[in-house]
Coordinates of C-alpha atoms in Angstrom, one line a residue:
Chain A
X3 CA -10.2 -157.8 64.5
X4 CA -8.1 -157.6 61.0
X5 CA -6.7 -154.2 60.2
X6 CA -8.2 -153.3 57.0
X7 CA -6.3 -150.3 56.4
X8 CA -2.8 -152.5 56.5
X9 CA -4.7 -155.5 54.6
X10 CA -5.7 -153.0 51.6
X11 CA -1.8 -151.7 51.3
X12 CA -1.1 -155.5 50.3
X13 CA -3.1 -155.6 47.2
X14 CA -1.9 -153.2 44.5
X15 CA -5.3 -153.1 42.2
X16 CA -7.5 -151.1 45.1
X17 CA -5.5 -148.4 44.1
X18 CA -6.6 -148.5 40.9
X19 CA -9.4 -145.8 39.5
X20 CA -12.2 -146.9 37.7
X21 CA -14.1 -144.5 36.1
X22 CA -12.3 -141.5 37.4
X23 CA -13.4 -143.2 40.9
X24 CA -11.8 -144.9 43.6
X25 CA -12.3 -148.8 42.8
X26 CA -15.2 -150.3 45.5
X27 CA -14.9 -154.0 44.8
X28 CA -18.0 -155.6 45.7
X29 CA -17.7 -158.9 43.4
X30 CA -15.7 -160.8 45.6
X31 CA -18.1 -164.0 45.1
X32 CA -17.3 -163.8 41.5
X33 CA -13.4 -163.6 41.9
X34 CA -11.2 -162.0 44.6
X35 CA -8.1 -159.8 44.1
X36 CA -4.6 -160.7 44.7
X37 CA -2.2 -159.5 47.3
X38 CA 1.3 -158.7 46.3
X39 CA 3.3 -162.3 48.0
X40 CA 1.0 -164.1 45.6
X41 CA 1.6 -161.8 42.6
X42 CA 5.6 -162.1 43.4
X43 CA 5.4 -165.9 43.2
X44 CA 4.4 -165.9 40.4
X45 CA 6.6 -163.8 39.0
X46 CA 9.4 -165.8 40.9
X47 CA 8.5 -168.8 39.3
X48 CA 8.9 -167.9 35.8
X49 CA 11.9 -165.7 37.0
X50 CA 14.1 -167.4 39.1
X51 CA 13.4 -171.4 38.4
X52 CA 10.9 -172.3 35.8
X53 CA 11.1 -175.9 35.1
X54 CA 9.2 -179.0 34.6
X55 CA 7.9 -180.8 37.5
X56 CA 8.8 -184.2 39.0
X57 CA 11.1 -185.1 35.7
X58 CA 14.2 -183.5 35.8
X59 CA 17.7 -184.5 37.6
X60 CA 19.0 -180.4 37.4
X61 CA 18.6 -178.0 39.6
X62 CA 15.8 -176.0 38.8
X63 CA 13.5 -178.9 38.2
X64 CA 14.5 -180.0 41.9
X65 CA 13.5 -176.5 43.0
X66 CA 10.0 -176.2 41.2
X67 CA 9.3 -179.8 42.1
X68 CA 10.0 -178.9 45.7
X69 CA 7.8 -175.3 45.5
X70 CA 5.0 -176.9 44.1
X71 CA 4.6 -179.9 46.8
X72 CA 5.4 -177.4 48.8
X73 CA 2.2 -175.4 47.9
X74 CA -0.1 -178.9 47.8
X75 CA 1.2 -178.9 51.6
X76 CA 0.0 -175.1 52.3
X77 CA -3.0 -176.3 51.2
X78 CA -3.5 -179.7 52.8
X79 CA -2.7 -177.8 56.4
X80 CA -5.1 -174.7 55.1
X81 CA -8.3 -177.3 54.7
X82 CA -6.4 -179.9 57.8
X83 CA -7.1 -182.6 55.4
X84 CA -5.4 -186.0 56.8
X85 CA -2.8 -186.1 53.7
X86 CA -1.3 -183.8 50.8
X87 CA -1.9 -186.7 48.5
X88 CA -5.6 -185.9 49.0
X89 CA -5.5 -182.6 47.5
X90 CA -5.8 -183.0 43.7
X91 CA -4.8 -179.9 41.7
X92 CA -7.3 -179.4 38.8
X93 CA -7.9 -175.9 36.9
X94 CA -11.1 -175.2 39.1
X95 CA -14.1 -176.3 41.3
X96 CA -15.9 -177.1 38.3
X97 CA -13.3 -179.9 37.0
X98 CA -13.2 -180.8 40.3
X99 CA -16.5 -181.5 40.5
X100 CA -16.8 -183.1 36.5
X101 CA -14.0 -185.2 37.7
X102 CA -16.1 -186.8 40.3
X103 CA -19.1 -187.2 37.9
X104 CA -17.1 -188.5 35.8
X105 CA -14.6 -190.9 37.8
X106 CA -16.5 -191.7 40.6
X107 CA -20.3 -191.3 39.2
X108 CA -19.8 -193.0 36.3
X109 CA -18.8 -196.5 37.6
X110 CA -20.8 -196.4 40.7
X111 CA -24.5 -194.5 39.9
X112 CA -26.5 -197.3 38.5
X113 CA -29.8 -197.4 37.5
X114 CA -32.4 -196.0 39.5
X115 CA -29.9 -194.4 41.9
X116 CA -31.1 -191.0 43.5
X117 CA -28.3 -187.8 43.9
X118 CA -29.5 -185.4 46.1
X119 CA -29.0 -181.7 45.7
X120 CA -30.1 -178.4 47.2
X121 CA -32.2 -176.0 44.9
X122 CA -29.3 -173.2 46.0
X123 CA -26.5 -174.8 43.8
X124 CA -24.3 -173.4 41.4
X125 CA -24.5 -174.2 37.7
X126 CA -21.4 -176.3 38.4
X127 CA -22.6 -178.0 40.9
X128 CA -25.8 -179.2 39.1
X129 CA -25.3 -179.7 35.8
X130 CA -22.1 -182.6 36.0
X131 CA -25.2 -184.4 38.0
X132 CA -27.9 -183.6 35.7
X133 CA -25.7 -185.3 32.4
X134 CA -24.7 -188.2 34.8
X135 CA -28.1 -188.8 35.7
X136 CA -29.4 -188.8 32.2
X137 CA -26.7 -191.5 30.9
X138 CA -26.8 -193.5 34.0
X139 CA -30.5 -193.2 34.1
X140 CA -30.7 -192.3 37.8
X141 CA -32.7 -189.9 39.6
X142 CA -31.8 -186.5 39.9
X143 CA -33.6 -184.8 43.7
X144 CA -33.3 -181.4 45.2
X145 CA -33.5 -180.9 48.8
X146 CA -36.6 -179.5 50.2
X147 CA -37.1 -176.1 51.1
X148 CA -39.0 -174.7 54.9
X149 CA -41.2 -172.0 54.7
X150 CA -38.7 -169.3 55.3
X151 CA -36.5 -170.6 51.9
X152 CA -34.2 -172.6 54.1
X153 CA -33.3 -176.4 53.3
X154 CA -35.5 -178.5 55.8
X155 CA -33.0 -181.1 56.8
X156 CA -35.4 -182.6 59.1
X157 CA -37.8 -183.2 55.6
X158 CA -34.6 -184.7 53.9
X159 CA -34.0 -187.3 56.8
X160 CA -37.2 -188.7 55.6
X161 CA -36.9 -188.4 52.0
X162 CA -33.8 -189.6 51.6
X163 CA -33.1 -193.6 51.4
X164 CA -31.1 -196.6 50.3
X165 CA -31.5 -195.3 46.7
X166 CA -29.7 -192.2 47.8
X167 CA -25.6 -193.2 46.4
X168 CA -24.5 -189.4 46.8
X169 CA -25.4 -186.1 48.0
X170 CA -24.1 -182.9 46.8
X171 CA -24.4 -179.9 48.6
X172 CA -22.8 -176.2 49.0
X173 CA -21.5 -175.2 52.3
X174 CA -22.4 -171.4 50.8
X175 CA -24.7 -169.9 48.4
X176 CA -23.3 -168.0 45.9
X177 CA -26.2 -165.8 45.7
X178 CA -28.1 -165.6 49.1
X179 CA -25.3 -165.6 51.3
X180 CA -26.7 -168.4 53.3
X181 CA -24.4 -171.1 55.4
X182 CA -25.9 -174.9 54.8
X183 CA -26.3 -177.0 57.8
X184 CA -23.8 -179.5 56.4
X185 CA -22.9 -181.5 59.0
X186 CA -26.0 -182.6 59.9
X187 CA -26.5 -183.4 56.4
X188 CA -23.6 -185.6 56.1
X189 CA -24.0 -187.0 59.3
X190 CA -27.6 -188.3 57.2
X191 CA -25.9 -188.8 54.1
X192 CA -23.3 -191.0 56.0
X193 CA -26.0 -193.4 57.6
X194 CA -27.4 -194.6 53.8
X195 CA -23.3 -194.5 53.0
X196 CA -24.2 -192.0 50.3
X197 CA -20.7 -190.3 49.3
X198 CA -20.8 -186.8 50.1
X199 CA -19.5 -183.8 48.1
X200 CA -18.9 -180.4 49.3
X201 CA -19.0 -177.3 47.0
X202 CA -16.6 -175.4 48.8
X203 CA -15.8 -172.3 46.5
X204 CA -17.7 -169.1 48.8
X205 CA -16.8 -171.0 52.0
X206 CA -13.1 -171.8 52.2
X207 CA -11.6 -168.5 51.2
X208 CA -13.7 -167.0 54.1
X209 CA -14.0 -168.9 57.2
X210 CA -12.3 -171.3 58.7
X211 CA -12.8 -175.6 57.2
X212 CA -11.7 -178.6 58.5
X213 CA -12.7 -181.3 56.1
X214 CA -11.7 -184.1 58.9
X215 CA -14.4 -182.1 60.9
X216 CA -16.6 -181.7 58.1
X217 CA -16.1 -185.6 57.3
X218 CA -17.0 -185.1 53.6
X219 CA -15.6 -187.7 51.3
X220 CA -14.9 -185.1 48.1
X221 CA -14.5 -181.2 49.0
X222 CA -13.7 -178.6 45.6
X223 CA -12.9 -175.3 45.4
X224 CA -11.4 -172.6 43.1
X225 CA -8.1 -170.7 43.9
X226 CA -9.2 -167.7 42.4
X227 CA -11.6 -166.8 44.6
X228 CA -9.3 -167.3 47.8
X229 CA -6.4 -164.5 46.8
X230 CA -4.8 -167.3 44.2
X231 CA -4.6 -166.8 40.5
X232 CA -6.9 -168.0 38.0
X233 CA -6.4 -171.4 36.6
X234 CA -6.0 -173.0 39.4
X235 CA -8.9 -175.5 41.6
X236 CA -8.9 -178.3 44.0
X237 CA -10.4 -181.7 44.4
X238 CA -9.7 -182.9 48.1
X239 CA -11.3 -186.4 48.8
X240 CA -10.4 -188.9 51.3
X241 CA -7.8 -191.0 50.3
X242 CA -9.4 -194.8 50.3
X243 CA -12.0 -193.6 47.8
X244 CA -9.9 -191.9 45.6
X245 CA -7.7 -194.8 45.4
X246 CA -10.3 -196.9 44.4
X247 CA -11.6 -194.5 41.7
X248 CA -10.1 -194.3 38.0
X249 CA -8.2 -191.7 36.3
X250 CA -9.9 -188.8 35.1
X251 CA -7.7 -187.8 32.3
X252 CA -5.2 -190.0 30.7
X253 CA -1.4 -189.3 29.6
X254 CA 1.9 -188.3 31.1
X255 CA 2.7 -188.1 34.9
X256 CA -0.6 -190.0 35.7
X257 CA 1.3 -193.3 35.3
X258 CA 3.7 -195.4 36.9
X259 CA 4.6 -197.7 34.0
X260 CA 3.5 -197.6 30.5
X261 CA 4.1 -200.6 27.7
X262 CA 2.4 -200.4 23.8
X263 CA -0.2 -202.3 25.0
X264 CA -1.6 -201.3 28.6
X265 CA -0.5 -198.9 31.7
X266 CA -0.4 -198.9 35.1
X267 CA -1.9 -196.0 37.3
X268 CA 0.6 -193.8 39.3
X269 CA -0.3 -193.4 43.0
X270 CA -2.0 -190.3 44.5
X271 CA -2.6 -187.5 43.7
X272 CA -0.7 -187.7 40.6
X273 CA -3.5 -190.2 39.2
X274 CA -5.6 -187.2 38.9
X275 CA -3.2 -184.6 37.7
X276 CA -2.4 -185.8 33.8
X277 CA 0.0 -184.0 31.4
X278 CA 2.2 -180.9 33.6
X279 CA 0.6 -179.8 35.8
X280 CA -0.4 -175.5 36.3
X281 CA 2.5 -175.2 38.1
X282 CA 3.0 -171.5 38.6
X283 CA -0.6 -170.9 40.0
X284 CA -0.5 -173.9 41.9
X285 CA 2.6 -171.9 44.0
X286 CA 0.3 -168.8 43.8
X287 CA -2.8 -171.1 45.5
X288 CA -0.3 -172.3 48.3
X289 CA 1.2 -168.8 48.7
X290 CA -2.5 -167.4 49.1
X291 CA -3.2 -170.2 51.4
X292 CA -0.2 -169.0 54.0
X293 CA -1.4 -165.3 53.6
X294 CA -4.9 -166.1 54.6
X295 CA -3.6 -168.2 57.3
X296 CA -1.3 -165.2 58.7
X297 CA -4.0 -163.0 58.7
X298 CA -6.6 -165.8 60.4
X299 CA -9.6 -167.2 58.9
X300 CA -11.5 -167.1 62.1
X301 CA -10.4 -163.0 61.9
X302 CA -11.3 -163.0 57.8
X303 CA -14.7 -164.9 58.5
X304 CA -15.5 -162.4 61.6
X305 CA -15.2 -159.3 59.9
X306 CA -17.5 -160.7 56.7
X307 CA -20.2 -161.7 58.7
X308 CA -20.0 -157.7 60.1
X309 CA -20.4 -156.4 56.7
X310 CA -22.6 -158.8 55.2
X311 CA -24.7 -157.9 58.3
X312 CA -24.3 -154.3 57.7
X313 CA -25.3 -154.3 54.3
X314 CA -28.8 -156.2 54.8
X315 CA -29.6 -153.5 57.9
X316 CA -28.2 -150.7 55.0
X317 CA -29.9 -152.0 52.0
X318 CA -32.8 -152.7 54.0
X319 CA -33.6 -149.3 54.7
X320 CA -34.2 -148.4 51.1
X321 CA -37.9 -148.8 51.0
X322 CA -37.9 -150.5 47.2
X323 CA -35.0 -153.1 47.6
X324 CA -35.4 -156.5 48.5
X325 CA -33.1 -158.9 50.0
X326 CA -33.1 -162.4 49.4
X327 CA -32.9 -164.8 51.2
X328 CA -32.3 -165.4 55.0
X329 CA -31.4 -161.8 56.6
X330 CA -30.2 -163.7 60.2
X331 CA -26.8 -163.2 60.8
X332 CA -26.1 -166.4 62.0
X333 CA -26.9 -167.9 58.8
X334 CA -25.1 -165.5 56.6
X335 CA -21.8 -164.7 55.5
X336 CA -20.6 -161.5 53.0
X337 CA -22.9 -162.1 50.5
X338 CA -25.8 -159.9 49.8
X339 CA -28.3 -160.3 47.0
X340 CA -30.5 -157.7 46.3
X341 CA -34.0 -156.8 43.8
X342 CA -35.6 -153.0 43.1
X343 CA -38.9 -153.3 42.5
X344 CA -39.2 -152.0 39.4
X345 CA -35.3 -151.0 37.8
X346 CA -33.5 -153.8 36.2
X347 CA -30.3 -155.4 38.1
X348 CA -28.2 -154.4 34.6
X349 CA -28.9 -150.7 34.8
X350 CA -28.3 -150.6 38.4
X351 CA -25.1 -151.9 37.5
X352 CA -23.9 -150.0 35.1
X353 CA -25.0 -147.1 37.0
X354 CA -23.1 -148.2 40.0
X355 CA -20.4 -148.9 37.8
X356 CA -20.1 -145.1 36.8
X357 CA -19.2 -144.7 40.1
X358 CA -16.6 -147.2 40.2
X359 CA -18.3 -149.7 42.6
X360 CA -18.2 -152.9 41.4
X361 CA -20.9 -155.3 41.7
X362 CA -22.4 -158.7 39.8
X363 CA -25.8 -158.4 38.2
X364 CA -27.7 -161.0 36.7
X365 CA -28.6 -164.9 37.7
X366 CA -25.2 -166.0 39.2
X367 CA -24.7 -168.7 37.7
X368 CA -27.5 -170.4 39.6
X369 CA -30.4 -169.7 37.1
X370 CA -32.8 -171.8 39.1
X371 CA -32.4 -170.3 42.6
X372 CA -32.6 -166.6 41.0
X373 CA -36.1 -167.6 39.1
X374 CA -37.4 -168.9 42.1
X375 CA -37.9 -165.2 43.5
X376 CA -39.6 -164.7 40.6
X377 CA -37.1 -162.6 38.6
X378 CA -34.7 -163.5 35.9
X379 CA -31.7 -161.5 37.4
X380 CA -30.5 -159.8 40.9
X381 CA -27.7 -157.6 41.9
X382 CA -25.1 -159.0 44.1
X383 CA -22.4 -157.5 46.6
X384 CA -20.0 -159.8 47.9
X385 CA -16.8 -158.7 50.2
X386 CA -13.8 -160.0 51.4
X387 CA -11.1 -159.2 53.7
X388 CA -10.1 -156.0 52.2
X389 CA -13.6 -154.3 52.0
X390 CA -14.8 -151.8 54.2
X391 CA -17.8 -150.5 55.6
X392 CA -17.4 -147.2 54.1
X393 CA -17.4 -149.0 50.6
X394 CA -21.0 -150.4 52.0
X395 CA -22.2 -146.5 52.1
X396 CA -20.9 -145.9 48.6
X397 CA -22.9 -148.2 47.5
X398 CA -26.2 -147.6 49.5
X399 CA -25.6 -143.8 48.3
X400 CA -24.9 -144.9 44.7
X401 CA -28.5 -146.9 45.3
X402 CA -30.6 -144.0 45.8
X403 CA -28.4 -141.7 42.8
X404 CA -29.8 -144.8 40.8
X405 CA -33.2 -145.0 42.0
X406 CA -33.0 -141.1 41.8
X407 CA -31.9 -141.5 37.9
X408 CA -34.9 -143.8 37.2
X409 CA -37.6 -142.0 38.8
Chain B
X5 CA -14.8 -138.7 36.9
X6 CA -17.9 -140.2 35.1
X7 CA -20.9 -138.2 35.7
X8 CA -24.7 -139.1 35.8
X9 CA -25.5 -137.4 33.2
X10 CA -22.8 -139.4 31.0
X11 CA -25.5 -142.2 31.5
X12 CA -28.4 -140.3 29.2
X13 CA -27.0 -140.8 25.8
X14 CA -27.5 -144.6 26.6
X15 CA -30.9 -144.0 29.1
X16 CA -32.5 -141.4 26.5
X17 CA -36.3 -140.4 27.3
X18 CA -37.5 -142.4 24.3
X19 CA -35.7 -145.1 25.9
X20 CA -36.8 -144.8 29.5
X21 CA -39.9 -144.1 28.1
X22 CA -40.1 -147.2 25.8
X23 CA -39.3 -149.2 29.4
X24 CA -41.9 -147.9 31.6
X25 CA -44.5 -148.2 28.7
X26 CA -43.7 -150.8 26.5
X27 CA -45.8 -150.6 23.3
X28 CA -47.6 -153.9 21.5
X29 CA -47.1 -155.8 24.7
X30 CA -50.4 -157.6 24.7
X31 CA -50.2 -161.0 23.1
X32 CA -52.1 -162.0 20.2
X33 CA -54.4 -164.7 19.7
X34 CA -54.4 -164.3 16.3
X35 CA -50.4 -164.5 15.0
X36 CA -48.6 -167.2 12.6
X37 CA -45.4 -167.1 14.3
X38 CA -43.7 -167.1 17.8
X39 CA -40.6 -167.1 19.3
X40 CA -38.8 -166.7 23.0
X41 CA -35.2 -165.2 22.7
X42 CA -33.1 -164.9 25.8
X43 CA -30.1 -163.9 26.9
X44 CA -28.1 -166.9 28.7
X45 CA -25.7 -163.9 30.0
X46 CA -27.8 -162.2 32.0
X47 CA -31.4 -163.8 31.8
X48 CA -33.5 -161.5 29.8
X49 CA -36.1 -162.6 28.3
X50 CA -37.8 -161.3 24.9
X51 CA -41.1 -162.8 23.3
X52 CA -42.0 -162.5 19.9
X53 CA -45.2 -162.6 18.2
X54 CA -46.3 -161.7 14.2
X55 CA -49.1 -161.9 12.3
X56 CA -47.9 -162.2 8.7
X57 CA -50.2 -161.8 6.1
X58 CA -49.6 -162.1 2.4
X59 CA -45.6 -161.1 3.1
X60 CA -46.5 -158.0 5.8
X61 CA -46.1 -158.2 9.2
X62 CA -49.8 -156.8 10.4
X63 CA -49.8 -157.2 14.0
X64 CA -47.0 -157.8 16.2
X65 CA -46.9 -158.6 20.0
X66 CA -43.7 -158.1 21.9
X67 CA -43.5 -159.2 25.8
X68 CA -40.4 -160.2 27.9
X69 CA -38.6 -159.1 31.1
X70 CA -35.2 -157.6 31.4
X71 CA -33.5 -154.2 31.7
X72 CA -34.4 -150.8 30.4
X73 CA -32.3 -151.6 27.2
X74 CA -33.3 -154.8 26.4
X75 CA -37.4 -154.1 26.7
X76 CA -37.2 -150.7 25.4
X77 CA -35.7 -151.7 22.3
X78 CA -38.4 -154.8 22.2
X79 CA -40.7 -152.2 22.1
X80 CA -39.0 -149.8 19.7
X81 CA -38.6 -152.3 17.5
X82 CA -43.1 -153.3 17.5
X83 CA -43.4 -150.0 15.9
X84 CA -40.4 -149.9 13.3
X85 CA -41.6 -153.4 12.0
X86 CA -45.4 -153.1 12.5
X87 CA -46.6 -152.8 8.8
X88 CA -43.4 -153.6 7.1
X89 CA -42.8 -156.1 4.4
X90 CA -40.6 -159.1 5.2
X91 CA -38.5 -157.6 3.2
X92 CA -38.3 -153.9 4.6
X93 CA -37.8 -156.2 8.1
X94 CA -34.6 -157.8 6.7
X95 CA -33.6 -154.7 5.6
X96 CA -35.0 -152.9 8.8
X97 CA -32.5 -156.1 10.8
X98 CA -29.4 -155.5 8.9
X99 CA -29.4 -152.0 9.7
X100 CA -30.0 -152.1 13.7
X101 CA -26.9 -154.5 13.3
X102 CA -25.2 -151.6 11.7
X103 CA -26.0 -148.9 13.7
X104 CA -25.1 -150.7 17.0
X105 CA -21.3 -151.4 14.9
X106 CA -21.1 -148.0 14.2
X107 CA -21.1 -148.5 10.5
X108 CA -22.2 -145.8 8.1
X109 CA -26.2 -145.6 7.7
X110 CA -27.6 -143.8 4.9
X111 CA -30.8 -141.3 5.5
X112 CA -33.6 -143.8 3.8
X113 CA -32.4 -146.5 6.4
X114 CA -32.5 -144.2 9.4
X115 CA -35.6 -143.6 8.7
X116 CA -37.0 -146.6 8.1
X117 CA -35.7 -147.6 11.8
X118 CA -37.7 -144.6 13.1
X119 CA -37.1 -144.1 16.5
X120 CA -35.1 -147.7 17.1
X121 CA -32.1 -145.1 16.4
X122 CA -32.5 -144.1 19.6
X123 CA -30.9 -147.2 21.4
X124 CA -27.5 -146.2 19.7
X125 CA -26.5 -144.9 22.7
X126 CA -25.8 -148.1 24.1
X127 CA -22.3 -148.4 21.6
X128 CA -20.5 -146.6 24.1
X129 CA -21.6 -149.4 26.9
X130 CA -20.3 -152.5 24.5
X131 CA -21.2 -154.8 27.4
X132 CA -24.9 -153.6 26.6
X133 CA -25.1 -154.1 23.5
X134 CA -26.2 -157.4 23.1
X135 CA -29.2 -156.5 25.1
X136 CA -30.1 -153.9 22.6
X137 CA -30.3 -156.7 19.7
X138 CA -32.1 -159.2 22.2
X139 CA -35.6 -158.4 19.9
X140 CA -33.9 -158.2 17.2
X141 CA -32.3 -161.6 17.3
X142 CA -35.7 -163.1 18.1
X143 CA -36.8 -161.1 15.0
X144 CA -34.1 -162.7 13.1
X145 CA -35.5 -166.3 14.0
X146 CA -38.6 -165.9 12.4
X147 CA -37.8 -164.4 9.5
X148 CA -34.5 -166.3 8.6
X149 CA -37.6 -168.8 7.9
X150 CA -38.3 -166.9 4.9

């Protein structure tokens, strides 16, 4: 069990009032809040020894070079990959991901190739494949769904094939909450050798991932939605297909020898990281890592799946909301979507946000998913370690004052 | 502390009103233009369909999906158009735009925007506001045409 009480002490903003209310932060999926440690290293950084990285001979240059390896280490052990030169700092999932489609699809999706996605991706994880699939002229597929709005893996092992050269999947959605069977999709993936990404951004902030378990060969997620800063994102791929890949973006630190007429490549992960890097945030993203880590991702991942379960029984009870997508708690992490049956997701909001609770409306970036419920826009609550489920019966109350308002 | 009732200069009557029975919603078979404006932000839809007949707009149809604010002011803005010159439209446009800035309005404008004023409550919810031009940008398409 995690302490919430304690937890909530470590992050100034909750004691912030919004609207003349106590601040109930339910858009955790959107961006989380930051606890103090990463605020102060920040602030450390550009106090005590901001400097250039992996250039200077002086002392301060030494010491930021040193705190920002340091924080690529944090997070190597945080996701267990195999080495810190297969964590790639990049400003967020969504370079992450461009850099793949752009490095690795471009040279290796040919003509008549097939990428597999699931219908429950983010925009970022959709449309770098959609514009790689147009120039390449390959085939763009979305998993299939079961009855119940799940991915039907079993369908998938016989639709995909030899024509299959990558499969992209999220380990979360963003909007339903749901946990993808990804291992038995890789395992798949793996026998066609398809190369496999993971959209990691909802699930390594909350529970715990090994990518040597998971066995994906690229893995990208955001530091701002883990306690980091904004800014700040990670590309982790294994380390024999990123050497084989070319640069992303060209110019200084991303070489080893230049001459006026051609250069040479520098060596992992610094191929990837052109121009100085975002130095400060990175030491925010490893200082986030280590605070997660103290307080225990199994702990973190527990006490989500609680109020993620408590707010689909909550919610549930209203007789006009919906919930979408799979309500089993096995499935399902702290991410609740919601639909009234006749008031708008924007006016709940705004409403809610009278009464200081924070929540997302609208299609989540994942435009597709939403529209397949046959609505243009839900309401969202998402939590993290700090919520409580006393914030969960603020908003079921401030549900019925709105439903109350509209009648 | 922000009360409920802080909420009813934006959700007027007229408003919730307009939203729970939009006017002009049926579509036309017989219109010469026709345009879908939506809102990338947030998904709301508005469709827009006029009949223009020797420079007056003589029927209009206005359909879509969204929140209170973005359909009631579709449907607001059917009856301050339906009838109106081109030109009175324009005009009709420019002063929505105006209103929703919080720029002076004279009388004869007000009241050419009838009861479209009544969305004005939205200024104090800026993050609304762009669903309360949503019709009107998709009014602005067709007639930028002439």
């Amino acid at each position: 069990m995690i302490n919430t009480e304690k937890i909530r002490k470590d992050f100034p903003i909750l004691g912030e009032k919004v609207n003349g209310n106590d601040l109930v932060y339910l858009d955790n999926a959107a961006t989380s809040h930051k606890p103090k440690e990463v605020i102060n290293s920040l602030v450390e950084y550009y106090e005590k020894y901001n400097s250039n990285v992996h250039r200077g001979v002086h002392a301060l240059s030494i010491k930021a070079t040193d705190e920002f390896e340091k924080a690529r280490i944090s997070v190597q052990k945080f996701i267990n990959a195999k080495n810190s030169n297969e964590i790639i700092f990049t400003r967020n999932a969504s370079e992450s991901l461009n850099l793949i489609a752009y490095s690795w699809g471009k040279e290796n999706i040919k003509l008549g190739d097939e990428i597999f996605i699931t219908p429950f991706e983010h925009h970022s994880n959709i449309v770098p494949w959609q514009m790689l699939c147009k120039e390449n002229e390959a085939i763009l597929r979305y998993f299939p769904i079961d009855n119940n709005g799940d991915i039907d893996v079993d369908k998938f092992s016989k639709e995909i094939s030899n024509k299959t050269k990558m499969v992209s999947i999220t380990h979360m959605s963003n909007v339903l909450g749901t946990v993808l069977p990804i291992d038995k999709i890789i395992e798949l993936a793996k026998k066609y050798n398809a190369v496999t990404v993971v959209d990691a951004c909802q699930s390594v902030p909350h529970m715990p991932v090994d990518v040597q378990k998971i066995d994906s060969d690229f893995l990208c997620f955001s530091g701002h939605k883990m306690l980091g800063p904004t800014g700040i994102g990670v590309l982790h791929g294994k380390e024999d297909i990123l050497n084989n890949m070319s640069p992303f973006l060209y110019g200084g630190d991303m070489i080893s020898s230049v001459t006026y007429e051609d250069s040479k490549w520098n060596d992992l992960p610094y191929k990837f990281e052109a121009g100085t890097p975002n130095i400060a945030d990175s030491i925010g993203l490893g200082t986030a890592c280590e605070y997660l880590t103290k307080v225990g991702m199994d702990n973190i991942w527990k006490h989500e799946m609680e109020l993620g379960q408590y707010a689909v029984e909550e919610i549930s009870k209203l007789e006009n909301f919906k919930i979408l997508g799979n309500k089993s708690k096995e499935l399902r992490g702290g991410v609740v979507s919601f639909i009234h049956d006749s008031i708008h997701p924007h006016d709940i909001g705004s409403l809610l946000d009278g009464f200081g609770i924070a929540i997302r409306t609208g299609h989540h970036c994942a435009m597709p998913l939403v529209r397949s419920y046959g609505v243009v826009a839900a309401s969202r609550a998402s939590f993290y370690l700090y919520n409580k489920k006393d914030e969960i019966d603020k908003l079921v109350e401030g549900l019925k004052k709105v439903e109350e308002y509209f009648k | 502390m922000r009360e409920l009732s802080d909420f009813d200069e934006m959700y007027q009557e007229v408003i919730i009103d307009h939203y729970k029975n939009p006017r002009n919603k049926a579509k036309l078979t017989n219109f010469t233009e026709e345009t879908l404006s939506h809102n990338p932000f947030c998904g709301d839809e508005i469709e827009l369909q006029l009949l223009i007949e020797d420079g007056v707009i003589s029927n209009v149809s206005v359909d879509g999906r969204g929140c209170a604010i973005s359909q009631s002011s579709g449907s607001l803005l059917s009856e301050t158009i339906l009838g109106k010159t081109i030109d009175q439209a324009k005009i009709d446009n420019n002063s929505m735009r105006s209103l929703l800035k919080d720029e002076d309005l004279d009388d004869k404008h007000l009241d050419s925007l009838a009861d479209s004023t009544m969305i004005e409550g939205v200024k104090k919810f800026p993050v609304r506001i762009k669903c309360a031009l949503l019709s009107w940008s998709a009014l602005s398409d067709i007639l930028n045409n002439y």
